[in-house]
GROMACS .gro file of C-alpha atoms in nm:
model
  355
    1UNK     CA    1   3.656  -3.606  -0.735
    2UNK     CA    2   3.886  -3.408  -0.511
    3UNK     CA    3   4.210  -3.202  -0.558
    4UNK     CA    4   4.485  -3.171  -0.766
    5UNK     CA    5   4.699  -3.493  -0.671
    6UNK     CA    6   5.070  -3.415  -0.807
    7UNK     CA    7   5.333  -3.713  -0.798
    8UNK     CA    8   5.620  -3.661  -0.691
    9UNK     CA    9   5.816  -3.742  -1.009
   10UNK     CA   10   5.637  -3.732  -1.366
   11UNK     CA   11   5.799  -3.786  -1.666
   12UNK     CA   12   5.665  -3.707  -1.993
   13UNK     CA   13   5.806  -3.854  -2.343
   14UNK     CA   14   5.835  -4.143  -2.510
   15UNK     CA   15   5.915  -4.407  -2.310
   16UNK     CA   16   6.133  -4.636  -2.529
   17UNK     CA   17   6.543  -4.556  -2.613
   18UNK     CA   18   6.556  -4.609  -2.980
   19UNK     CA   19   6.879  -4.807  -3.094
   20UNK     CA   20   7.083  -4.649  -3.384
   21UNK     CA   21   7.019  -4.724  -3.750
   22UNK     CA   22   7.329  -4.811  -3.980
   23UNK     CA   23   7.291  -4.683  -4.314
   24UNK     CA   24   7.255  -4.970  -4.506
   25UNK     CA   25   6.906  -4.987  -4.301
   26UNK     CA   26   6.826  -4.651  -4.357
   27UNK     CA   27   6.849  -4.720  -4.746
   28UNK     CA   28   6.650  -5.027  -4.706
   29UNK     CA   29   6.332  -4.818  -4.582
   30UNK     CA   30   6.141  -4.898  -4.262
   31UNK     CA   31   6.245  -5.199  -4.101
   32UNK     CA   32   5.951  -5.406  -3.872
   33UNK     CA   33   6.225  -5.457  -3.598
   34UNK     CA   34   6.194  -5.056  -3.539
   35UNK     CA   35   6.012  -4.963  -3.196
   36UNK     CA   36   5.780  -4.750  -3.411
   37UNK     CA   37   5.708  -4.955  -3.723
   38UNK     CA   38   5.389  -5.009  -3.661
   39UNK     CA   39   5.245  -4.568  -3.600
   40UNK     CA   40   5.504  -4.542  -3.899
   41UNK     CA   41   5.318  -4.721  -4.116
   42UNK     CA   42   4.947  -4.619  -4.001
   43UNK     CA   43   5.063  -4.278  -4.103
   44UNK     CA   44   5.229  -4.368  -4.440
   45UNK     CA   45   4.927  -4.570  -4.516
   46UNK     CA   46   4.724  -4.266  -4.448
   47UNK     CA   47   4.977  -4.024  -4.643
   48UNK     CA   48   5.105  -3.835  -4.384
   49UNK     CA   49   5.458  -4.007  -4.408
   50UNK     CA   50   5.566  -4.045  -4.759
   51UNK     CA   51   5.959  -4.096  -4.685
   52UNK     CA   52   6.253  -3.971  -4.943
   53UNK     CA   53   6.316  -3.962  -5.298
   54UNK     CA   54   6.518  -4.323  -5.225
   55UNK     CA   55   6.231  -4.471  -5.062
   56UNK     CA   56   6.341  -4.447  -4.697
   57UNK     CA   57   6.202  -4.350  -4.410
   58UNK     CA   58   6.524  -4.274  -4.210
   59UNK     CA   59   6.257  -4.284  -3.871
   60UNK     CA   60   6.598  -4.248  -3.659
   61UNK     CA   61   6.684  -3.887  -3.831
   62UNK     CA   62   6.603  -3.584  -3.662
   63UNK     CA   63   6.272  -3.455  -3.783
   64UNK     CA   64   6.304  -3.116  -3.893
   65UNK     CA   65   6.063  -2.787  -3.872
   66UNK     CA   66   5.995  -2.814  -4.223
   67UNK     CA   67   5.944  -3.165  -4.244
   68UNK     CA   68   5.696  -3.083  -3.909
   69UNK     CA   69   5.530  -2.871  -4.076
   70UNK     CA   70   5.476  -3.072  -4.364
   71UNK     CA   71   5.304  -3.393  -4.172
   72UNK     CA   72   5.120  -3.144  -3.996
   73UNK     CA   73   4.991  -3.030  -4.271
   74UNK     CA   74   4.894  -3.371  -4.428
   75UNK     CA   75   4.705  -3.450  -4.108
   76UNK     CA   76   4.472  -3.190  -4.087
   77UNK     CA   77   4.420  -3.150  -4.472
   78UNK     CA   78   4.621  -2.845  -4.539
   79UNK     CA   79   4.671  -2.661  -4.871
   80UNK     CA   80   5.033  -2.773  -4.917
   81UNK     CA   81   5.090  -2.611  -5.247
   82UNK     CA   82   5.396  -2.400  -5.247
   83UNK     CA   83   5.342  -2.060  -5.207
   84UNK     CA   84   5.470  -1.718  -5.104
   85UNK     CA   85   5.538  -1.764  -4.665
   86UNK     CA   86   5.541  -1.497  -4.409
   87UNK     CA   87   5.902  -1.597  -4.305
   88UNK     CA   88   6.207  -1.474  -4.483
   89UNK     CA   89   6.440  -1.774  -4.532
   90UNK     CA   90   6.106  -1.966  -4.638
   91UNK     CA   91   6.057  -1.890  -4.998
   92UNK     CA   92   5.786  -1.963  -5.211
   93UNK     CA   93   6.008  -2.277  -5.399
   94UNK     CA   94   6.091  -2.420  -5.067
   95UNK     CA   95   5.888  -2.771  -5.148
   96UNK     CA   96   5.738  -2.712  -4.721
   97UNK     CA   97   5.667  -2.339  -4.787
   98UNK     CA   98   5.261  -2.428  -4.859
   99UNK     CA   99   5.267  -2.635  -4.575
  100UNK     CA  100   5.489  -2.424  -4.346
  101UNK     CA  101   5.233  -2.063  -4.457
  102UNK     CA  102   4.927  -2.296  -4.313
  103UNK     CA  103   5.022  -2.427  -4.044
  104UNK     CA  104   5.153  -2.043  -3.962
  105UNK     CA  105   4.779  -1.943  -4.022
  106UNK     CA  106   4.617  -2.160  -3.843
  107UNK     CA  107   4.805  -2.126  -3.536
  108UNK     CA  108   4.969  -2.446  -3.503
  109UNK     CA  109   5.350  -2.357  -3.609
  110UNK     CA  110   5.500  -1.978  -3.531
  111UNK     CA  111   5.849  -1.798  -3.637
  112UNK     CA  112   6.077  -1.623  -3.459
  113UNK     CA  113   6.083  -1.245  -3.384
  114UNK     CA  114   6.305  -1.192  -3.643
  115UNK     CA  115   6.120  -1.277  -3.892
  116UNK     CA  116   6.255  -1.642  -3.959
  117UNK     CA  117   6.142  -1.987  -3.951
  118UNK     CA  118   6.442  -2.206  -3.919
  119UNK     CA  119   6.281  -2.466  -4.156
  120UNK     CA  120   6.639  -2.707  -4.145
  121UNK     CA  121   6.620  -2.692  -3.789
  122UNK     CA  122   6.627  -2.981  -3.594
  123UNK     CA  123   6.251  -2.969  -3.357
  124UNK     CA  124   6.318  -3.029  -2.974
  125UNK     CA  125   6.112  -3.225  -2.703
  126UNK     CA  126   5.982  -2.882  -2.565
  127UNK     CA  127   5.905  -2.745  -2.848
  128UNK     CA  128   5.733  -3.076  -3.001
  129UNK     CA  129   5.454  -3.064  -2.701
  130UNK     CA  130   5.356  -2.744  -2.794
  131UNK     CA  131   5.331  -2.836  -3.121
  132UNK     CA  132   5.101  -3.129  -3.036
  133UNK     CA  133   4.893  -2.902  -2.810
  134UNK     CA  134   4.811  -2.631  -3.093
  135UNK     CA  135   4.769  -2.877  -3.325
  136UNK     CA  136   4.539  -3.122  -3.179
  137UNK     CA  137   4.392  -2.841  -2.934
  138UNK     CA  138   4.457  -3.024  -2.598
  139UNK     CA  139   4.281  -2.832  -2.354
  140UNK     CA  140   4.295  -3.172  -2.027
  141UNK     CA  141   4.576  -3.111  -1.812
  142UNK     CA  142   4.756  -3.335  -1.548
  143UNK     CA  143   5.013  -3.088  -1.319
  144UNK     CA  144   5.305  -3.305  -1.232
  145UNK     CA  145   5.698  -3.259  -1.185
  146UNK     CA  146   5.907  -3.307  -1.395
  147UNK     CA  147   6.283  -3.258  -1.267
  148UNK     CA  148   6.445  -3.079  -1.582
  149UNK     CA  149   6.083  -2.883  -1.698
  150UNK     CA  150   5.996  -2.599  -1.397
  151UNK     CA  151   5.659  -2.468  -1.367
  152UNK     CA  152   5.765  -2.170  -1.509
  153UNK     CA  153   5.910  -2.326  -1.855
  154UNK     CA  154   5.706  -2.216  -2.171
  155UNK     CA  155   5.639  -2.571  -2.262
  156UNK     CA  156   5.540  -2.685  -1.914
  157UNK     CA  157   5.197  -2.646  -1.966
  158UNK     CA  158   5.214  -2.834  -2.308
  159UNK     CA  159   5.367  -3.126  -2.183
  160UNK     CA  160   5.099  -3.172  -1.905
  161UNK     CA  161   4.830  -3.186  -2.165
  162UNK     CA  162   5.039  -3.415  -2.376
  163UNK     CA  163   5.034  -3.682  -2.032
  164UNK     CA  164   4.661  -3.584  -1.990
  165UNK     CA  165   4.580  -3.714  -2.321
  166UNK     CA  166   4.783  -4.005  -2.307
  167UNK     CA  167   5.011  -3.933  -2.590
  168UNK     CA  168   5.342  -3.882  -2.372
  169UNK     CA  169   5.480  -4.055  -2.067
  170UNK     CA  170   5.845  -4.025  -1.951
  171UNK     CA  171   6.129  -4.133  -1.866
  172UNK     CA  172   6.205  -4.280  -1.474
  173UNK     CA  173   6.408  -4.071  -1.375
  174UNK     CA  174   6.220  -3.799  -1.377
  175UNK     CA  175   6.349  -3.622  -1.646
  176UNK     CA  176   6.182  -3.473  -2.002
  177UNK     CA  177   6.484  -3.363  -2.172
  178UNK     CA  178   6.335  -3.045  -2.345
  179UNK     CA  179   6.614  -2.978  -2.588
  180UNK     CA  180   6.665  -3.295  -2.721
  181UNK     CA  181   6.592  -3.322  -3.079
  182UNK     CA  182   6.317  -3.541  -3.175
  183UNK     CA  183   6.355  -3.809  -3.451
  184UNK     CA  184   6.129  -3.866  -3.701
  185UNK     CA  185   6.001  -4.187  -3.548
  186UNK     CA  186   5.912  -4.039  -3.242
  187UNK     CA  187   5.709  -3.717  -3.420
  188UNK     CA  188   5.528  -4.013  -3.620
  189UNK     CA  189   5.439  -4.177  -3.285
  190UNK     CA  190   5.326  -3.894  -3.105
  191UNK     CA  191   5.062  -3.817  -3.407
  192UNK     CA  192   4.986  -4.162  -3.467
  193UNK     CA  193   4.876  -4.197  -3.037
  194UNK     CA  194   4.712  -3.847  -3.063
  195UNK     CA  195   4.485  -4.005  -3.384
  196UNK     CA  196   4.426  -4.364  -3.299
  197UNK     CA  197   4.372  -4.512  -2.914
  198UNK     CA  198   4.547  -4.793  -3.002
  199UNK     CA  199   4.830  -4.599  -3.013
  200UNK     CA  200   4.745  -4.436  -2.700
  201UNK     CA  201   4.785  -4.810  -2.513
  202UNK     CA  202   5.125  -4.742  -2.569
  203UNK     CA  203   5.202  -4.509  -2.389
  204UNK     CA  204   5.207  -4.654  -2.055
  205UNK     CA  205   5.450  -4.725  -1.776
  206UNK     CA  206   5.565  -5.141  -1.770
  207UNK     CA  207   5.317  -5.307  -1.569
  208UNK     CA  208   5.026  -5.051  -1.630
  209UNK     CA  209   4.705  -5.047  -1.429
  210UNK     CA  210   4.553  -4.855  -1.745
  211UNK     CA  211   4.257  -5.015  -1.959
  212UNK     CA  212   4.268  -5.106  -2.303
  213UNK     CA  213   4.122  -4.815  -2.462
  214UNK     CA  214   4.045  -5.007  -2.741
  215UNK     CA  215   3.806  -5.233  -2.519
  216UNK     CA  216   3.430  -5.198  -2.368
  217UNK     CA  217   3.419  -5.238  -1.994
  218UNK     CA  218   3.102  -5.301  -1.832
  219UNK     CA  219   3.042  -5.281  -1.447
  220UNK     CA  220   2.764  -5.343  -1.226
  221UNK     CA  221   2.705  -5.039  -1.009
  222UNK     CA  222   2.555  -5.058  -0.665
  223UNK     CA  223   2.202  -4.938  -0.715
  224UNK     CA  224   2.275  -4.821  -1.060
  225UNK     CA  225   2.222  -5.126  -1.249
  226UNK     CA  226   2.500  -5.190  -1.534
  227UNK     CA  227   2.746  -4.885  -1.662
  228UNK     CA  228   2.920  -4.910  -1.973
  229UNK     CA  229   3.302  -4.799  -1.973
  230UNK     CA  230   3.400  -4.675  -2.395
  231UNK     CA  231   3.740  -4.448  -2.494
  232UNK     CA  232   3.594  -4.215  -2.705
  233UNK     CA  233   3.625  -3.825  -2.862
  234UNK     CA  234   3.427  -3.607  -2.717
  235UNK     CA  235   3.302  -3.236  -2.776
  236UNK     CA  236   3.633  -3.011  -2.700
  237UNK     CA  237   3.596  -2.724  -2.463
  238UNK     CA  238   3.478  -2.377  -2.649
  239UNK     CA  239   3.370  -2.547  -3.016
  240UNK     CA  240   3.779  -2.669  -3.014
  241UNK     CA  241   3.877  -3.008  -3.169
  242UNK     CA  242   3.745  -3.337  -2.979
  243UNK     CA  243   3.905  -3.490  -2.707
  244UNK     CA  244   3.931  -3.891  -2.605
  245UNK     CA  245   3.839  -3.983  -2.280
  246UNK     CA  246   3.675  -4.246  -2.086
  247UNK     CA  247   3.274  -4.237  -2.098
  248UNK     CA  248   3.063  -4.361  -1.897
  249UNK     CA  249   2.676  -4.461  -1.964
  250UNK     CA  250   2.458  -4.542  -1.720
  251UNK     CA  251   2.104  -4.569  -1.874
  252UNK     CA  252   2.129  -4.214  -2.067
  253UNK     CA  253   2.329  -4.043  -1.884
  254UNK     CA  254   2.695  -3.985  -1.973
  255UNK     CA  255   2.998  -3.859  -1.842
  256UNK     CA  256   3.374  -3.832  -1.920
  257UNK     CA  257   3.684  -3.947  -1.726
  258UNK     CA  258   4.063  -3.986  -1.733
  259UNK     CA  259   4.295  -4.234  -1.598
  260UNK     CA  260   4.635  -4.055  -1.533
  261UNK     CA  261   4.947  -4.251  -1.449
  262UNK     CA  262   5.294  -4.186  -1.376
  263UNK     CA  263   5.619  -4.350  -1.260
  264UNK     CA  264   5.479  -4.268  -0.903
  265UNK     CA  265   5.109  -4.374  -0.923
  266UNK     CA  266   4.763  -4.409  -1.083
  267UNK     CA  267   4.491  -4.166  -1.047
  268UNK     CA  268   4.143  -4.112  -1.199
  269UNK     CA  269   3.940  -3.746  -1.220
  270UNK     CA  270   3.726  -3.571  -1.420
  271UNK     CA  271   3.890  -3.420  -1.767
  272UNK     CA  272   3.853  -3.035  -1.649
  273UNK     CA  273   3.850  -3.083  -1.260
  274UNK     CA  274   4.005  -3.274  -1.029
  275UNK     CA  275   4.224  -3.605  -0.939
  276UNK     CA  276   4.159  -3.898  -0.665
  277UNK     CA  277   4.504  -4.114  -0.635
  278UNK     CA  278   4.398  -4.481  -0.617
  279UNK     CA  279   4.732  -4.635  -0.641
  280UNK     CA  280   5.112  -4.520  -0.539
  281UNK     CA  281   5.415  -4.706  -0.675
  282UNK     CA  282   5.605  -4.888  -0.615
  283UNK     CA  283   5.354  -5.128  -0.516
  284UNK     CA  284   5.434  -5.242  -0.138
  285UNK     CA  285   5.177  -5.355   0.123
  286UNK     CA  286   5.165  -5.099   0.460
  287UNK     CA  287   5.231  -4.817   0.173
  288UNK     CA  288   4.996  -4.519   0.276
  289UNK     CA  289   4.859  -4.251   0.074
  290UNK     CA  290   4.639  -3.916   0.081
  291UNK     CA  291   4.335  -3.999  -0.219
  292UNK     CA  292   4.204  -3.671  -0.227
  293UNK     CA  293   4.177  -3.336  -0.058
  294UNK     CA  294   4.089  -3.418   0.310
  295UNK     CA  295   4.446  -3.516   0.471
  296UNK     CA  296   4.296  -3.715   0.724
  297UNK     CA  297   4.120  -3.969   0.456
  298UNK     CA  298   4.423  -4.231   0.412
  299UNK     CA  299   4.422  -4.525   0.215
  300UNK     CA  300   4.646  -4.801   0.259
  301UNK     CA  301   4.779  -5.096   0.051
  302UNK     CA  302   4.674  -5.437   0.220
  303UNK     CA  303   4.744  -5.687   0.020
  304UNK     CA  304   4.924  -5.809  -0.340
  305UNK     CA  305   4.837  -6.092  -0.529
  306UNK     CA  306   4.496  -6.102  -0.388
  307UNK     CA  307   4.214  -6.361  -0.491
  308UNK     CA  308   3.925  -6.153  -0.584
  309UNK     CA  309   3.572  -6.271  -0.761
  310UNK     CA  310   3.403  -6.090  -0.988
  311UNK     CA  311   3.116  -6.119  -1.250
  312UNK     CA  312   3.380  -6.114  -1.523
  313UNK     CA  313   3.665  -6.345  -1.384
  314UNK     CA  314   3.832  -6.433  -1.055
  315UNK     CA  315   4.188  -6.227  -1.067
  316UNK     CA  316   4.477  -6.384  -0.792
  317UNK     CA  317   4.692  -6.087  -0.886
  318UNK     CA  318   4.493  -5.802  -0.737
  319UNK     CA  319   4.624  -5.533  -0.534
  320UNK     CA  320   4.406  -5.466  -0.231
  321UNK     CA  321   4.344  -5.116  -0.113
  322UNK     CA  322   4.211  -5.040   0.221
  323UNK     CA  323   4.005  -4.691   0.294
  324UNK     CA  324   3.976  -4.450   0.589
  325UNK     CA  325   3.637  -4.566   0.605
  326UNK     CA  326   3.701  -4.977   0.648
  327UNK     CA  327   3.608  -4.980   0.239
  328UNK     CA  328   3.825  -5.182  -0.008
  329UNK     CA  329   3.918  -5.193  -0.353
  330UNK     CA  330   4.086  -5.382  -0.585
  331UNK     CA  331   4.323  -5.314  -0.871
  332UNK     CA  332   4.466  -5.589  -1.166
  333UNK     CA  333   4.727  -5.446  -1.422
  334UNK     CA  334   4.575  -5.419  -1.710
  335UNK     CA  335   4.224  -5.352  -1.583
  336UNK     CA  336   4.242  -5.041  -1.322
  337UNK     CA  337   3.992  -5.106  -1.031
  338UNK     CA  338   3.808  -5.464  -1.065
  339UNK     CA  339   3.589  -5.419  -0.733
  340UNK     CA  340   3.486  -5.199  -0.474
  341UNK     CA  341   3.352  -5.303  -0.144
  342UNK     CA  342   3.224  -5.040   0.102
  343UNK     CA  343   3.306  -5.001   0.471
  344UNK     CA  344   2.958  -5.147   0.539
  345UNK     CA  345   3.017  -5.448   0.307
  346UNK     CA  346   2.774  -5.361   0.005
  347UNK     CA  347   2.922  -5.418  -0.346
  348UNK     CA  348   2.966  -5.038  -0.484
  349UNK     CA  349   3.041  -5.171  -0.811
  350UNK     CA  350   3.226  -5.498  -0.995
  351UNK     CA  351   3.392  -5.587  -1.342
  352UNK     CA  352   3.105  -5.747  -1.542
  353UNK     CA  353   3.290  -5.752  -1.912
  354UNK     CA  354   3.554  -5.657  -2.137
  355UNK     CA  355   3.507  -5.712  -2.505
   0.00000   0.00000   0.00000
């Protein structure tokens, strides 16, 4: 893989606008209509979201630092028993003060200089990707741009992981929104993507190019034989918690890699190196584009709605991509890169399966 590609304009957050909730709904509990019912209720079924005294959910509220620290705590099987806290407006009979002293401890929540939680206070987009990063230890990293997040932004860092491990996307015009307060809903579906890669699927741009990470691809592989495409966890860098990415197998050996993809284009690179672009949006045939490092190495988009045969399926809806060297590839939405035909005409590799 070659260098860094950055896009133009990345956007990291959730990706849907969440509609206001009257109160007779937020009496009722968790309706299904809500964009979110479904990570909702894969936490509450695992105990990590128990809802109020009443029974609701209230996913629309803002989620507090408390209430953080509390699902937090339920997810990685925390000591949650109230106790005596290193913060002094968190008292030991504060019902999140066992919760709020572990997740202090173990790195994942912090105070502020004056000695103070803030447990009532509302949790912000910035400062819920840095949450996600201690917490789930994301150590891949996809640099963007983000209009509203500079390089230089303590969160910016935190947010690229949370893209990288396909837990965040953003908004499309280009924003993040740092300091807007995160509802309870959203917390609950950035946990729920960072456990389960179901979850993950959704968070993707309309008209993805990403795979179903909850599918096996298999490919034939020019001289190779068959490879063998799984989303899986894998061994974290330094002993830290494991990470999902893309494996491939090829006989016995193995190796990881991410798909990346913004409002501005698709990409694939190894987790702790670098990025090849292999698509730019929008999608328009003529539309050139650096891959990699070498400047002089442009690709160019040939042809949409392309017929293309492979062992799997013939696709009509491909997107054909010509290289510097005469090669061509193809890309379907939904199943990233389908075929690839060298300059010389040889099959480099094909879609053989999906199950």
């Amino acid at each position: 893989m070659k260098n860094i590609v950055k896009f133009a304009v990345i956007v990291l957050s959730l990706s849907l606008i969440f509609p206001s909730v009257n109160a007779a709904q937020a009496a009722a509990g968790l309706q299904k209509s809500h964009p979110f019912y479904e990570e909702i209720t894969y936490l509450k079924d695992d105990g990590v979201v128990t809802g109020y005294p009443d029974g609701s959910i209230r996913p629309d509220r803002v989620v507090t630092r408390a209430e953080a620290a509390v699902m937090i705590g339920r997810v990685k099987g925390l000591d949650t028993e109230k106790r005596a806290t290193p913060f002094s407006d968190v008292p030991a009979g504060n019902y999140a003060s066992g919760s709020i002293a572990e997740a202090a401890e173990a790195g994942y929540l912090i105070g502020y200089k004056n000695g103070t939680y803030r447990p009532d206070q509302p949790v912000s987009r910035g400062d819920m990707a840095l949450i996600m990063e201690r917490v789930f230890d994301l150590n891949f990293i996809f640099f963007h741009d983000i209009k509203d997040v500079p390089d230089t932004a303590y969160y910016y860092e935190a947010i690229s992981r949370l893209v990288a491990a396909n837990i965040a996307i953003g908004y499309p015009d280009g924003t993040f929104r740092p300091k807007l307060e995160v509802t309870r809903g959203q917390f609950s579906a950035f946990l729920a993507r960072a456990l389960e890669p179901e979850f993950k699927n959704r968070a993707a741009i309309a008209d993805s190019y990403k795979r179903d990470k909850t599918k096996t691809y298999t490919y034939l592989r020019y001289g190779r034989g068959e490879s063998v495409d799984r989303y899986v966890k894998v061994p974290g860098t330094d002993g830290g918690e494991g990470q999902f990415v893309w494996e491939t197998q090829i006989g016995e050996e193995r190796y990881p890699e991410q798909e990346y993809e913004t409002y501005d284009g698709f990409a694939i690179g190894y987790p702790y190196a670098e990025h090849n672009t292999h698509l730019v949006y929008p999608v328009r045939v003529g539309k050139t584009f650096i891959a990699g490092s070498n400047p002089d190495a442009v690709s160019t988009i040939t042809g949409v709605n392309q017929t293309v045969e492979t062992d799997y399926r013939t696709f009509t809806d491909a997107v054909e991509i010509t290289t510097d060297d005469g090669g061509k590839y193809y890309m379907v939405e939904g199943f990233a890169v389908v075929k690839w035909v060298r300059g010389d005409g040889t099959v480099y590799s094909e879609l053989k399966n999906v199950e």
